[in-house]
CSV table of N, CA, C and O in Angstrom, one decimal:
chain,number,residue,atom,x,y,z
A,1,UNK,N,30.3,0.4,2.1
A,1,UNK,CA,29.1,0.2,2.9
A,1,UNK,C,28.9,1.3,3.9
A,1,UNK,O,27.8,1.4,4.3
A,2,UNK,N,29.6,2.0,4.4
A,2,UNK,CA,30.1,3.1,4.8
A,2,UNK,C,29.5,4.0,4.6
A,2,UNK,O,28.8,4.6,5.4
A,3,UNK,N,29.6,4.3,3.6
A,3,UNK,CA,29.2,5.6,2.8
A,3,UNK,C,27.7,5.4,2.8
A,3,UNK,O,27.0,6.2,3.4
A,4,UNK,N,26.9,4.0,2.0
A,4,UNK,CA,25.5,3.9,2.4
A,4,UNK,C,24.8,3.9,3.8
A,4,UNK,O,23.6,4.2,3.9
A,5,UNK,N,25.8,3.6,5.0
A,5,UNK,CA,25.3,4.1,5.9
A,5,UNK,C,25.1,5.1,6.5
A,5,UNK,O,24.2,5.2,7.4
A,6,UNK,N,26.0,5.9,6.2
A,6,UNK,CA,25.8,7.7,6.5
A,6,UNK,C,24.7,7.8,5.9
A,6,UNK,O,23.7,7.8,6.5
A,7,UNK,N,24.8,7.9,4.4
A,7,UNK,CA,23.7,8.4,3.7
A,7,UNK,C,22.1,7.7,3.8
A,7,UNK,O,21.2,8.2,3.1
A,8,UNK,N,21.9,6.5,4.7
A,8,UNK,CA,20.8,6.1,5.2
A,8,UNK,C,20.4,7.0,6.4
A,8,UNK,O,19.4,7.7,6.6
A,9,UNK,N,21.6,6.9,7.0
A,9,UNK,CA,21.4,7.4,8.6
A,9,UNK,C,21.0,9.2,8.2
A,9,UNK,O,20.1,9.7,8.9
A,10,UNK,N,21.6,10.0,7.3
A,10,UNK,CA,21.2,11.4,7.2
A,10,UNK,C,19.9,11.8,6.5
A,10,UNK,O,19.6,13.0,6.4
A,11,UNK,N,19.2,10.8,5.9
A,11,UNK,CA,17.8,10.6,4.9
A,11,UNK,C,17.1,10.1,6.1
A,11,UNK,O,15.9,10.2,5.8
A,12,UNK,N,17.1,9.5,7.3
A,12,UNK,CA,16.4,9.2,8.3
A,12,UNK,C,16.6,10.3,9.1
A,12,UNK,O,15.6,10.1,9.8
A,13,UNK,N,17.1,11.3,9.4
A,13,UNK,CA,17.1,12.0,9.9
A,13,UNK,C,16.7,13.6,9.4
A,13,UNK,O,16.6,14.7,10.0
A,14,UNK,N,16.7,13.2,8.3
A,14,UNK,CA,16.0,14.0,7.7
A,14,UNK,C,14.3,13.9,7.5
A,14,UNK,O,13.6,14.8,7.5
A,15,UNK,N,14.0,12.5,7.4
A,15,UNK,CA,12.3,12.1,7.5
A,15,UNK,C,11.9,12.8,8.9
A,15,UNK,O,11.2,13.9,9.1
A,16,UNK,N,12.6,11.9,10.0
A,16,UNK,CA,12.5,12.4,11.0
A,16,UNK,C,11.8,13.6,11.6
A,16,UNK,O,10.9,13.7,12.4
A,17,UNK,N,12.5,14.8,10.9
A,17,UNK,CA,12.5,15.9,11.1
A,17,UNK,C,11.5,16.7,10.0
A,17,UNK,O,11.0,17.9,10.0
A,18,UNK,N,11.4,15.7,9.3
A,18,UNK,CA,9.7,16.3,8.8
A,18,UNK,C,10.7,17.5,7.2
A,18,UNK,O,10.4,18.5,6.7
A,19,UNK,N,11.9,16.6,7.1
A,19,UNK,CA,12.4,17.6,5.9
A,19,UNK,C,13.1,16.8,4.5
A,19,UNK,O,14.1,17.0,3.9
A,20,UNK,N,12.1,15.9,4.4
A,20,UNK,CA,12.1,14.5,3.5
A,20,UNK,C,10.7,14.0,3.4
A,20,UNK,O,10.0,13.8,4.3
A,21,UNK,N,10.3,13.9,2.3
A,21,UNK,CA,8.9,13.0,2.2
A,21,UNK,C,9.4,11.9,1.4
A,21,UNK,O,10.0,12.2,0.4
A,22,UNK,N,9.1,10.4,2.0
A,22,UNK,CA,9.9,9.6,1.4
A,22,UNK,C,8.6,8.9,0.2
A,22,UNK,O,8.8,7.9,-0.4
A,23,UNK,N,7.7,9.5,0.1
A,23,UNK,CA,6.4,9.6,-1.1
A,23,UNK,C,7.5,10.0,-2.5
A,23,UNK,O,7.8,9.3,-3.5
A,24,UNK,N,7.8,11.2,-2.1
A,24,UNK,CA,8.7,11.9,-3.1
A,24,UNK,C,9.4,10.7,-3.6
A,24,UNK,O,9.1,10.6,-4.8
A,25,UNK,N,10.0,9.9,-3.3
A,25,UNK,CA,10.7,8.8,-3.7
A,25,UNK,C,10.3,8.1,-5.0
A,25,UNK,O,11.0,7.7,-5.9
A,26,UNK,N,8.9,7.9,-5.1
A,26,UNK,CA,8.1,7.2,-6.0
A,26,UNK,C,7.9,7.3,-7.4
A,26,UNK,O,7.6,6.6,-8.3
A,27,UNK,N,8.4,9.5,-7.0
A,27,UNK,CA,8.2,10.4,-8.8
A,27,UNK,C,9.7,10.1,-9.3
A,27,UNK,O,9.9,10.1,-10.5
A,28,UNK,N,10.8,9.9,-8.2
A,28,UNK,CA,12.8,10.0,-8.4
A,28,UNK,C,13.2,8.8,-8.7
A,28,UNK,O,13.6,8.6,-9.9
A,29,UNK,N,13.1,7.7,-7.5
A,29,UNK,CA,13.7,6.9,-7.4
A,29,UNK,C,14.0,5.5,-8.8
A,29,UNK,O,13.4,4.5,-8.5
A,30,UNK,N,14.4,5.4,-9.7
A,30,UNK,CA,14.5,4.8,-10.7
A,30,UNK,C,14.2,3.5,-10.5
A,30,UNK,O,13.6,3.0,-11.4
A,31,UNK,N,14.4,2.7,-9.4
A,31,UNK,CA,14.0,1.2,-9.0
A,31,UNK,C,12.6,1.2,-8.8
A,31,UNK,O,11.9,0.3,-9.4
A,32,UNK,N,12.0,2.3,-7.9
A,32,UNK,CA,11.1,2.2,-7.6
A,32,UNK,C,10.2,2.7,-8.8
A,32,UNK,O,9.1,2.2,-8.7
A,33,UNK,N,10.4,3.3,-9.8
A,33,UNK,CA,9.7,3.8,-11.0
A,33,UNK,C,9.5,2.6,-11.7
A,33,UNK,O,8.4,2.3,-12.3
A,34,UNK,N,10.8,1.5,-11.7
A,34,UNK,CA,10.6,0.6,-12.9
A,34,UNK,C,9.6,-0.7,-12.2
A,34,UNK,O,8.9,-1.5,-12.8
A,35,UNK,N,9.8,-0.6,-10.9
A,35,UNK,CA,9.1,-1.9,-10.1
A,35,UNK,C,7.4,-1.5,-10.2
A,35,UNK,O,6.6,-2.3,-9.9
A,36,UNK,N,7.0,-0.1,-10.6
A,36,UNK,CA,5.3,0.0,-10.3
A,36,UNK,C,5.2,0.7,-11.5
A,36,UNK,O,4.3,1.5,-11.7
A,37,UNK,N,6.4,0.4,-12.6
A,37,UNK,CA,5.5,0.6,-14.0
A,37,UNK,C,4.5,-0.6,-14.5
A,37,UNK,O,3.9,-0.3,-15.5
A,38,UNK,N,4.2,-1.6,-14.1
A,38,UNK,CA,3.2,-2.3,-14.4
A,38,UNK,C,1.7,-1.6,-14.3
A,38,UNK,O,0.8,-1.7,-15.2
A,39,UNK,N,1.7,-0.7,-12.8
A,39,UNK,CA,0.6,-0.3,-12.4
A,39,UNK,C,-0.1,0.9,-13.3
A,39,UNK,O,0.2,2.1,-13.4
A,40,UNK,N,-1.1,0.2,-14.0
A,40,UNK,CA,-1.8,1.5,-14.8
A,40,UNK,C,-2.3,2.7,-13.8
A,40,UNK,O,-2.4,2.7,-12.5
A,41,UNK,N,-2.6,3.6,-14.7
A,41,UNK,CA,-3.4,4.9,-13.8
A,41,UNK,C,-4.7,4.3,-13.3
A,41,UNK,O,-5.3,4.6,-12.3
A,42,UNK,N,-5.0,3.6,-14.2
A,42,UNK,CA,-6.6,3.1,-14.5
A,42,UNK,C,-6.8,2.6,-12.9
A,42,UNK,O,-7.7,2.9,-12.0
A,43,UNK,N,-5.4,1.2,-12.9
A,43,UNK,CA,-5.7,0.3,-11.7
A,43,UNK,C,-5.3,1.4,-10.2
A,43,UNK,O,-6.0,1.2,-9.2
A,44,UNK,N,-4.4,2.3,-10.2
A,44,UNK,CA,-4.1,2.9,-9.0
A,44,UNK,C,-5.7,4.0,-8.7
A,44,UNK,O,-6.1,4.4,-7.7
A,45,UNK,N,-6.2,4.1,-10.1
A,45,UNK,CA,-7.7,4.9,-9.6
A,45,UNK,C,-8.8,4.1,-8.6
A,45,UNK,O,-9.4,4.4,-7.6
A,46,UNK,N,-8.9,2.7,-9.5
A,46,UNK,CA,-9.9,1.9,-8.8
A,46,UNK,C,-9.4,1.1,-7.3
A,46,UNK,O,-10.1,1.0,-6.3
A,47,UNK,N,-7.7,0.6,-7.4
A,47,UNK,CA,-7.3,0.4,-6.0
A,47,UNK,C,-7.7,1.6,-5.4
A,47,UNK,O,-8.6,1.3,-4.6
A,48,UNK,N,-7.4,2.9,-5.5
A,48,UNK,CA,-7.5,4.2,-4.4
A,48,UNK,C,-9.4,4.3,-3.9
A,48,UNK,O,-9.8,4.8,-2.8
A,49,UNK,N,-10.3,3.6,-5.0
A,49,UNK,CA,-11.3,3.3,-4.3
A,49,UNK,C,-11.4,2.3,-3.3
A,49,UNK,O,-11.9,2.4,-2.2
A,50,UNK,N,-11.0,1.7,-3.6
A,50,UNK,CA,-11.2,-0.1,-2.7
A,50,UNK,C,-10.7,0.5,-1.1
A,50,UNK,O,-11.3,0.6,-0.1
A,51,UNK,N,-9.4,0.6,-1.5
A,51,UNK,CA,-8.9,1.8,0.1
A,51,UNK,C,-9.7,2.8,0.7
A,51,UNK,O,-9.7,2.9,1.9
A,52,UNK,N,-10.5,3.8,-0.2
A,52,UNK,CA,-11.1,4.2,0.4
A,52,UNK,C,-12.5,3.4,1.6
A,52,UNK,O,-12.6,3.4,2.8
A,53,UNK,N,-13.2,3.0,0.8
A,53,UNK,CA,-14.1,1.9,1.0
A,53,UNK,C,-13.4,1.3,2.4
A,53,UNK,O,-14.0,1.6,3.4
A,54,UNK,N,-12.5,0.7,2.5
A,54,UNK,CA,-11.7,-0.3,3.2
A,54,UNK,C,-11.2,0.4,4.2
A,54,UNK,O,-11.1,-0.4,5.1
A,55,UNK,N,-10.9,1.7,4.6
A,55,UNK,CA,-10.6,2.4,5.7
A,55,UNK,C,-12.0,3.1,6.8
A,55,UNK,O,-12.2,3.2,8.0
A,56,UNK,N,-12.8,3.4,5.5
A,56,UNK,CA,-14.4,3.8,5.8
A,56,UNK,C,-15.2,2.8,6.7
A,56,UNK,O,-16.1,2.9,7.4
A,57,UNK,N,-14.3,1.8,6.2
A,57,UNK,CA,-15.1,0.1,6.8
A,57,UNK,C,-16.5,-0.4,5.9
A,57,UNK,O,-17.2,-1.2,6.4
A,58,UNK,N,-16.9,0.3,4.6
A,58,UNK,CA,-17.7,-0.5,3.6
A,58,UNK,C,-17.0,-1.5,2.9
A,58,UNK,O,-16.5,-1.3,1.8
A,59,UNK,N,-16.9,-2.9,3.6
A,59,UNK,CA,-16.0,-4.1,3.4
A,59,UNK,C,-16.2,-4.5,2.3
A,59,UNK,O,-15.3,-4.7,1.4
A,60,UNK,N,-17.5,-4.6,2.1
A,60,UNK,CA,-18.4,-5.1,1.3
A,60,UNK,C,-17.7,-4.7,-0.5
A,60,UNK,O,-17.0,-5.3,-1.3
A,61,UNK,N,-18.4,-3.3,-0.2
A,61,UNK,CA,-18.0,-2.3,-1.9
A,61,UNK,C,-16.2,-2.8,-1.7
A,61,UNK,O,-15.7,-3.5,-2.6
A,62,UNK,N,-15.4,-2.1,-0.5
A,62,UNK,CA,-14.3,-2.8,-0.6
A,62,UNK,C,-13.6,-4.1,-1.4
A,62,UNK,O,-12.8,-4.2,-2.3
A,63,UNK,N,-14.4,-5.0,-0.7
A,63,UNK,CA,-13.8,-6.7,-1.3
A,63,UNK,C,-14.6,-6.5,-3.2
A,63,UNK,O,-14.0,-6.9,-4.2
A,64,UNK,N,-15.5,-6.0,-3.2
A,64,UNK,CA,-15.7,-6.2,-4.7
A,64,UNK,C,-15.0,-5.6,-5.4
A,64,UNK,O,-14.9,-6.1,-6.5
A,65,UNK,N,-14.3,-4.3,-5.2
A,65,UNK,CA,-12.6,-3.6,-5.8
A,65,UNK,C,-11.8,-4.4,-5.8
A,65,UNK,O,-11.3,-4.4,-6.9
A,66,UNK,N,-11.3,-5.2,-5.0
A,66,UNK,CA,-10.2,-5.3,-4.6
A,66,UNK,C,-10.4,-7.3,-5.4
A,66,UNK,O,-9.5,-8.2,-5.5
A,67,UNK,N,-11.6,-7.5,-5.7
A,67,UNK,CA,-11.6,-8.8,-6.7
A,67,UNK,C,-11.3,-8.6,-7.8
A,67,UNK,O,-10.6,-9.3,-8.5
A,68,UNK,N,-11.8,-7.1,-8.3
A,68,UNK,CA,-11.4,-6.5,-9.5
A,68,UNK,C,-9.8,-6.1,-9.6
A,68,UNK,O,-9.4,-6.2,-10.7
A,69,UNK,N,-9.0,-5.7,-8.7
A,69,UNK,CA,-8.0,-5.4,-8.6
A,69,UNK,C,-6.7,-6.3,-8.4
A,69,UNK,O,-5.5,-6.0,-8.5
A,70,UNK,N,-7.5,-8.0,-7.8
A,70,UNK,CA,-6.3,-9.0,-7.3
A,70,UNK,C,-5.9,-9.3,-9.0
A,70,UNK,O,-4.8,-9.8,-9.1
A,71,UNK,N,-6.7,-9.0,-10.2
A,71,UNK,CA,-5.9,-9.5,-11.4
A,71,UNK,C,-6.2,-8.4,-12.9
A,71,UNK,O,-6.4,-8.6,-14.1
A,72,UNK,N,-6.2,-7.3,-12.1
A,72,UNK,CA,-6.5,-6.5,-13.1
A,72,UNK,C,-5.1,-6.4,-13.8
A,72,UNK,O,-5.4,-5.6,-14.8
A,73,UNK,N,-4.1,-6.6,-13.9
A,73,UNK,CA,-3.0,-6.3,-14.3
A,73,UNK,C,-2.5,-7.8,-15.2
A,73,UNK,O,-2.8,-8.9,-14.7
A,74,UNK,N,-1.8,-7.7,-16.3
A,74,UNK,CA,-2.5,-8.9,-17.2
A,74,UNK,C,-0.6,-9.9,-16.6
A,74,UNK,O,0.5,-9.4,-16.5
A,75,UNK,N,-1.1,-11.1,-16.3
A,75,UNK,CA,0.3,-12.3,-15.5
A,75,UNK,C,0.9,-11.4,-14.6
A,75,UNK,O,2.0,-10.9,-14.7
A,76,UNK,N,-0.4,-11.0,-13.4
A,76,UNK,CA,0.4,-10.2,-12.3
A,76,UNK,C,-1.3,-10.3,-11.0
A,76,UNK,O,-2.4,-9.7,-11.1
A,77,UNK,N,-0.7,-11.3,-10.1
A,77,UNK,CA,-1.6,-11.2,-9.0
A,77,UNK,C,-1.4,-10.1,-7.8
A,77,UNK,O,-0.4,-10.1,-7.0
A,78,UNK,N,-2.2,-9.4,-7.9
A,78,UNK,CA,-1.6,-8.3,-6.8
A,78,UNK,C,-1.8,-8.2,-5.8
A,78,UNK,O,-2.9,-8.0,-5.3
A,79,UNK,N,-0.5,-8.3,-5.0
A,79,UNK,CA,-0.3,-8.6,-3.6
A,79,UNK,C,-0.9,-8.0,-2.3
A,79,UNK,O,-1.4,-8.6,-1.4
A,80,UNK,N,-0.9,-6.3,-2.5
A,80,UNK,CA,-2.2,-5.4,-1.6
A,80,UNK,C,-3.8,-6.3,-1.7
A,80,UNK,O,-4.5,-6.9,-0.9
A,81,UNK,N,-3.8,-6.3,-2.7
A,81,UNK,CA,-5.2,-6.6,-3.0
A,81,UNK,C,-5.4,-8.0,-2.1
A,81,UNK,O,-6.2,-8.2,-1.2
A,82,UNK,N,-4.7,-8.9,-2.6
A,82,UNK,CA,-5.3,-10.1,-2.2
A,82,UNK,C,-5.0,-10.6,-0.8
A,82,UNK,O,-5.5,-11.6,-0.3
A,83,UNK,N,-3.7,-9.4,0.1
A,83,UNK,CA,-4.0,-9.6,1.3
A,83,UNK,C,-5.5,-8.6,2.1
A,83,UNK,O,-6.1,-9.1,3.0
A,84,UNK,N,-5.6,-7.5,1.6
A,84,UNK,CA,-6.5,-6.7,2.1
A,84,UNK,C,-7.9,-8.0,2.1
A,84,UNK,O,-8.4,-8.2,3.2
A,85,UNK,N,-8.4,-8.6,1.1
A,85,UNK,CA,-9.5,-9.7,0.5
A,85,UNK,C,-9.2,-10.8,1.2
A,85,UNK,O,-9.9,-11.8,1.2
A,86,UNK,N,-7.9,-11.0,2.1
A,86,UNK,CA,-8.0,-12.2,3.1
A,86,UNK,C,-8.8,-11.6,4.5
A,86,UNK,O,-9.8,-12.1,5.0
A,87,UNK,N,-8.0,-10.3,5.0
A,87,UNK,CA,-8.3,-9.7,5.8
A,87,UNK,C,-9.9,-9.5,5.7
A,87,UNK,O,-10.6,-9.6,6.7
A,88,UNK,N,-10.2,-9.2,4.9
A,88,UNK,CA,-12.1,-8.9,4.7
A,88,UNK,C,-12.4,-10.6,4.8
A,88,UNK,O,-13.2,-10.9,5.7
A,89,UNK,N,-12.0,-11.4,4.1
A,89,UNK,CA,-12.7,-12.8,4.5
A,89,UNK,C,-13.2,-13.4,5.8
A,89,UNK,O,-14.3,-13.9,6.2
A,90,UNK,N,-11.3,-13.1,6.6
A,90,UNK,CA,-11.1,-13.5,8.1
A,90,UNK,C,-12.2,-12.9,9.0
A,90,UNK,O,-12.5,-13.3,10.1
A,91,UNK,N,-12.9,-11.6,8.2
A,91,UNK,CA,-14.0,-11.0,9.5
A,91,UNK,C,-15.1,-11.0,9.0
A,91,UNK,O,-15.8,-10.0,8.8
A,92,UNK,N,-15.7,-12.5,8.5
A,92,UNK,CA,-17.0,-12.4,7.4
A,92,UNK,C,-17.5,-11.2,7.0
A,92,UNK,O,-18.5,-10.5,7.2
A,93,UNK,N,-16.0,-11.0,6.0
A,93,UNK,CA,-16.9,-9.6,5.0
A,93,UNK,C,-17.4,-8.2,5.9
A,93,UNK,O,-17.6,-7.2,5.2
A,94,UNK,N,-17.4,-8.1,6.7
A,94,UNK,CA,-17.7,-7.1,7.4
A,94,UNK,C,-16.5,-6.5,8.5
A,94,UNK,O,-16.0,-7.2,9.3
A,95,UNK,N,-16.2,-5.2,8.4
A,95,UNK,CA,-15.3,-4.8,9.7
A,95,UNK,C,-15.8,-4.5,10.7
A,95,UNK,O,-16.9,-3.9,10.8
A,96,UNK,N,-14.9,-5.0,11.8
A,96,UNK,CA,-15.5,-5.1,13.0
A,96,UNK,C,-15.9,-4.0,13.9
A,96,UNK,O,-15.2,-3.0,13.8
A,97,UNK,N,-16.9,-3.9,14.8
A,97,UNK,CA,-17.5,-2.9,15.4
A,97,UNK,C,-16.6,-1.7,15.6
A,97,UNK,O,-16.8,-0.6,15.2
A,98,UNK,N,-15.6,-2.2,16.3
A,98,UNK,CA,-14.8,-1.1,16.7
A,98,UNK,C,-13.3,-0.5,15.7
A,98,UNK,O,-12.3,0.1,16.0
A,99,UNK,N,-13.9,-1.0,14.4
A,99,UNK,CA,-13.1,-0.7,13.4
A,99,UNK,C,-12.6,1.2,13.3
A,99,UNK,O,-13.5,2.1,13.1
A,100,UNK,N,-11.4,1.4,13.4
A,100,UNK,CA,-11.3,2.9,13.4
A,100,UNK,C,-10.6,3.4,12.1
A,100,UNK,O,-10.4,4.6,12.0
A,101,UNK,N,-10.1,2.4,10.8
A,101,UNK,CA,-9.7,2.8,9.8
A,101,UNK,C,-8.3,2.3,9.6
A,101,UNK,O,-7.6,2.8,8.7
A,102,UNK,N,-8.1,1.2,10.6
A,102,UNK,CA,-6.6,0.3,10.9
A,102,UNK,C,-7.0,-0.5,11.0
A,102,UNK,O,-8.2,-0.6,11.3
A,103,UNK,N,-5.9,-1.6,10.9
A,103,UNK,CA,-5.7,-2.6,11.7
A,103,UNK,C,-4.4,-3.0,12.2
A,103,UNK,O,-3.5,-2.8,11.4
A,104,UNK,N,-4.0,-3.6,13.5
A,104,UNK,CA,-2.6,-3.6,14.1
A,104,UNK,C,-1.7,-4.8,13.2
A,104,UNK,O,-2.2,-5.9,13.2
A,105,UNK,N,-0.7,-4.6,12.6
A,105,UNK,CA,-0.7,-5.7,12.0
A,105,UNK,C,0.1,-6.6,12.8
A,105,UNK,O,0.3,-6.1,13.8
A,106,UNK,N,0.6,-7.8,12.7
A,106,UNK,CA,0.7,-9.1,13.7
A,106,UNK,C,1.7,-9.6,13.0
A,106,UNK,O,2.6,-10.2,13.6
A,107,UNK,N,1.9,-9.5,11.6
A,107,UNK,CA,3.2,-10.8,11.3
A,107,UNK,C,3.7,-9.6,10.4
A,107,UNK,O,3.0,-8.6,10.3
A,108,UNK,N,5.2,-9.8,9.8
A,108,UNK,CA,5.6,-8.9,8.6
A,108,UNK,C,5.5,-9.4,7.6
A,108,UNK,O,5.8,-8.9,6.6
């Protein structure tokens, strides 16, 4: 355990320092390859709209991606999706005035 903690603590310090992109992780890391092989190209094209939409604050076009997206994936409800579609509910469908392309999040 030792040893994983060095090598946590020197990969954090390497982010840190802006000489790690932990993105990079997603094309390497084998766990993480086998955990988002479900996700088609298809569905990361139409999610990457819904996000767009959804940061822009067009809630609207947003939540209708993101209905398409809570089950585009066949015995797999997807989790982004159907929290982003609560968050659009909680603010009747619309983001709020002072929406800047966030929101702070509150629970983990």
């Amino acid at each position: 355990q030792v040893i994983n903690r060095l090598k946590r603590n020197d990969l954090m310090k390497k982010v840190l320092q802006n000489k790690f992109k932990v993105s990079s992780l997603f094309k390497t890391d084998s766990d993480l390859k086998n955990m988002r092989s479900i996700f088609t190209q298809e569905f990361n094209e139409v999610f990457s709209q819904g996000m767009k939409h959804y940061l822009d604050g067009d809630w609207p076009a947003a939540k209708e991606i993101f209905e398409k997206t809570l089950n585009m994936i066949p015995d797999h409800k997807d989790g982004p999706s159907n929290t982003l579609l609560d968050v659009i509910e909680e603010n009747n469908g619309s983001a709020p005035d002072s929406w800047k392309g966030y929101r702070v999040l509150t629970e983990k």
